[in-house]
Amino acid sequence: MCYTPPVSFATAFIEFALAIYMRVRYGQARMVKFGSALLLLLGSYQISEFFLCTTTYSELWTKWGFVSYSFLPAVGLHYVLFQLRRKVTTTHLAFIYIVPVLALLASIAPDVIVTQSWCNEVFITAHIFPATDYGMLTFWIYSTYYAGFIMAASVLSINAFIAARKTRDRMQYVYFPLGITLMTVPTFLFLVVFPHFGFRFPSILCHFGLLLAACLFAGVRHDELKRKN
């Protein structure tokens, strides 16, 4: 979470507001649907952190946050493939979204994932995967998905950047890999890896979320201006 629940709430409000403004102001941009979807996922995670620390339903909001950030790499990779005009079949979509959909189903089913969480002044600790052989296996599968999709989306964008001949065309491939790296890599470390091994951390994730939000907003704005010109 952020330093205090009000800051988490304010961050969620900013991200939700940017998503709505993006759809209204830059509605003609090709990437607006994906950009706004990613912003809504970021805001959904932040609002889960707010309610986690201000209500008695910690299990519900821990699962809510887990599902929210689980969809980020999948939507991000889909974003990049759409941006590159790659053909995405039903089989591709099933592969892209299988892990976050399973995370959603696991969060709904009872006794599948462990949702122990503690909210302190500047720390939050959350345990998602059970401390069993099955838990370790699912943890590493999830880790491979998270890191692999981030790297795949970034590599595709970087290759497109290198291949583009015009500077204006190149710039459209910069925003997403920059923003998603700034957000998901620290989020993965702080929310999954470190807590899994018992480490707690000062909660600054809202700032990474705002960095990604700013990059997404700038990318969609660039897309619309490019289309108009």
GROMACS .gro file of N, CA, C and O in nm, residues 30 34 77-89 92-93 96 152-153 155-161 163 173:
model
  116
   30ARG      N    1  -0.596   0.429  -3.118
   30ARG     CA    2  -0.609   0.283  -3.129
   30ARG      C    3  -0.587   0.214  -2.994
   30ARG      O    4  -0.648   0.112  -2.965
   34PHE      N    5  -0.684  -0.041  -2.436
   34PHE     CA    6  -0.585  -0.111  -2.353
   34PHE      C    7  -0.527  -0.017  -2.247
   34PHE      O    8  -0.504  -0.059  -2.133
   77LEU      N    9   0.090  -0.750  -2.251
   77LEU     CA   10   0.137  -0.820  -2.370
   77LEU      C   11   0.034  -0.810  -2.483
   77LEU      O   12   0.071  -0.788  -2.600
   78HIS      N   13  -0.092  -0.821  -2.450
   78HIS     CA   14  -0.198  -0.805  -2.549
   78HIS      C   15  -0.194  -0.665  -2.609
   78HIS      O   16  -0.212  -0.647  -2.730
   79TYR      N   17  -0.168  -0.566  -2.525
   79TYR     CA   18  -0.152  -0.426  -2.568
   79TYR      C   19  -0.045  -0.415  -2.676
   79TYR      O   20  -0.065  -0.355  -2.782
   80VAL      N   21   0.070  -0.473  -2.649
   80VAL     CA   22   0.184  -0.463  -2.741
   80VAL      C   23   0.154  -0.537  -2.872
   80VAL      O   24   0.183  -0.486  -2.981
   81LEU      N   25   0.097  -0.655  -2.863
   81LEU     CA   26   0.064  -0.730  -2.985
   81LEU      C   27  -0.036  -0.654  -3.072
   81LEU      O   28  -0.025  -0.651  -3.194
   82PHE      N   29  -0.134  -0.591  -3.008
   82PHE     CA   30  -0.231  -0.510  -3.082
   82PHE      C   31  -0.163  -0.389  -3.144
   82PHE      O   32  -0.191  -0.352  -3.258
   83GLN      N   33  -0.074  -0.328  -3.069
   83GLN     CA   34  -0.002  -0.211  -3.119
   83GLN      C   35   0.083  -0.246  -3.241
   83GLN      O   36   0.092  -0.168  -3.337
   84LEU      N   37   0.141  -0.365  -3.241
   84LEU     CA   38   0.225  -0.410  -3.352
   84LEU      C   39   0.143  -0.471  -3.465
   84LEU      O   40   0.201  -0.518  -3.564
   85ARG      N   41   0.010  -0.472  -3.447
   85ARG     CA   42  -0.081  -0.528  -3.548
   85ARG      C   43  -0.054  -0.675  -3.574
   85ARG      O   44  -0.068  -0.724  -3.689
   86ARG      N   45  -0.015  -0.747  -3.470
   86ARG     CA   46   0.003  -0.891  -3.482
   86ARG      C   47  -0.134  -0.960  -3.474
   86ARG      O   48  -0.220  -0.920  -3.397
   87LYS      N   49  -0.151  -1.064  -3.552
   87LYS     CA   50  -0.275  -1.140  -3.548
   87LYS      C   51  -0.283  -1.219  -3.418
   87LYS      O   52  -0.192  -1.296  -3.385
   88VAL      N   53  -0.390  -1.198  -3.342
   88VAL     CA   54  -0.409  -1.266  -3.215
   88VAL      C   55  -0.532  -1.356  -3.227
   88VAL      O   56  -0.645  -1.307  -3.234
   89THR      N   57  -0.509  -1.485  -3.231
   89THR     CA   58  -0.618  -1.581  -3.246
   89THR      C   59  -0.678  -1.614  -3.110
   89THR      O   60  -0.626  -1.574  -3.004
   92HIS      N   61  -0.423  -1.789  -2.905
   92HIS     CA   62  -0.329  -1.694  -2.845
   92HIS      C   63  -0.389  -1.628  -2.722
   92HIS      O   64  -0.322  -1.612  -2.618
   93LEU      N   65  -0.516  -1.587  -2.732
   93LEU     CA   66  -0.582  -1.522  -2.619
   93LEU      C   67  -0.591  -1.616  -2.499
   93LEU      O   68  -0.571  -1.574  -2.384
   96ILE      N   69  -0.252  -1.625  -2.341
   96ILE     CA   70  -0.218  -1.498  -2.275
   96ILE      C   71  -0.288  -1.484  -2.140
   96ILE      O   72  -0.228  -1.441  -2.041
  152ALA      N   73   0.868  -1.040  -2.258
  152ALA     CA   74   0.822  -1.058  -2.396
  152ALA      C   75   0.766  -0.928  -2.452
  152ALA      O   76   0.798  -0.888  -2.565
  153ALA      N   77   0.682  -0.861  -2.374
  153ALA     CA   78   0.624  -0.734  -2.420
  153ALA      C   79   0.731  -0.629  -2.441
  153ALA      O   80   0.728  -0.553  -2.539
  155VAL      N   81   1.060  -0.681  -2.506
  155VAL     CA   82   1.145  -0.717  -2.620
  155VAL      C   83   1.075  -0.686  -2.751
  155VAL      O   84   1.136  -0.632  -2.845
  156LEU      N   85   0.947  -0.719  -2.762
  156LEU     CA   86   0.872  -0.689  -2.884
  156LEU      C   87   0.870  -0.538  -2.911
  156LEU      O   88   0.887  -0.494  -3.025
  157SER      N   89   0.848  -0.460  -2.807
  157SER     CA   90   0.845  -0.315  -2.823
  157SER      C   91   0.981  -0.260  -2.862
  157SER      O   92   0.992  -0.171  -2.948
  158ILE      N   93   1.086  -0.310  -2.798
  158ILE     CA   94   1.222  -0.262  -2.828
  158ILE      C   95   1.260  -0.298  -2.972
  158ILE      O   96   1.319  -0.217  -3.044
  159ASN      N   97   1.226  -0.420  -3.016
  159ASN     CA   98   1.254  -0.459  -3.154
  159ASN      C   99   1.180  -0.371  -3.253
  159ASN      O  100   1.234  -0.333  -3.358
  160ALA      N  101   1.054  -0.338  -3.220
  160ALA     CA  102   0.976  -0.250  -3.307
  160ALA      C  103   1.037  -0.110  -3.309
  160ALA      O  104   1.040  -0.043  -3.414
  161PHE      N  105   1.087  -0.066  -3.196
  161PHE     CA  106   1.153   0.065  -3.188
  161PHE      C  107   1.276   0.068  -3.278
  161PHE      O  108   1.300   0.164  -3.351
  163ALA      N  109   1.338  -0.125  -3.538
  163ALA     CA  110   1.302  -0.144  -3.678
  163ALA      C  111   1.236  -0.022  -3.741
  163ALA      O  112   1.245  -0.002  -3.862
  173TYR      N  113   0.665   0.322  -2.944
  173TYR     CA  114   0.704   0.195  -2.884
  173TYR      C  115   0.785   0.212  -2.755
  173TYR      O  116   0.828   0.112  -2.696
   0.00000   0.00000   0.00000
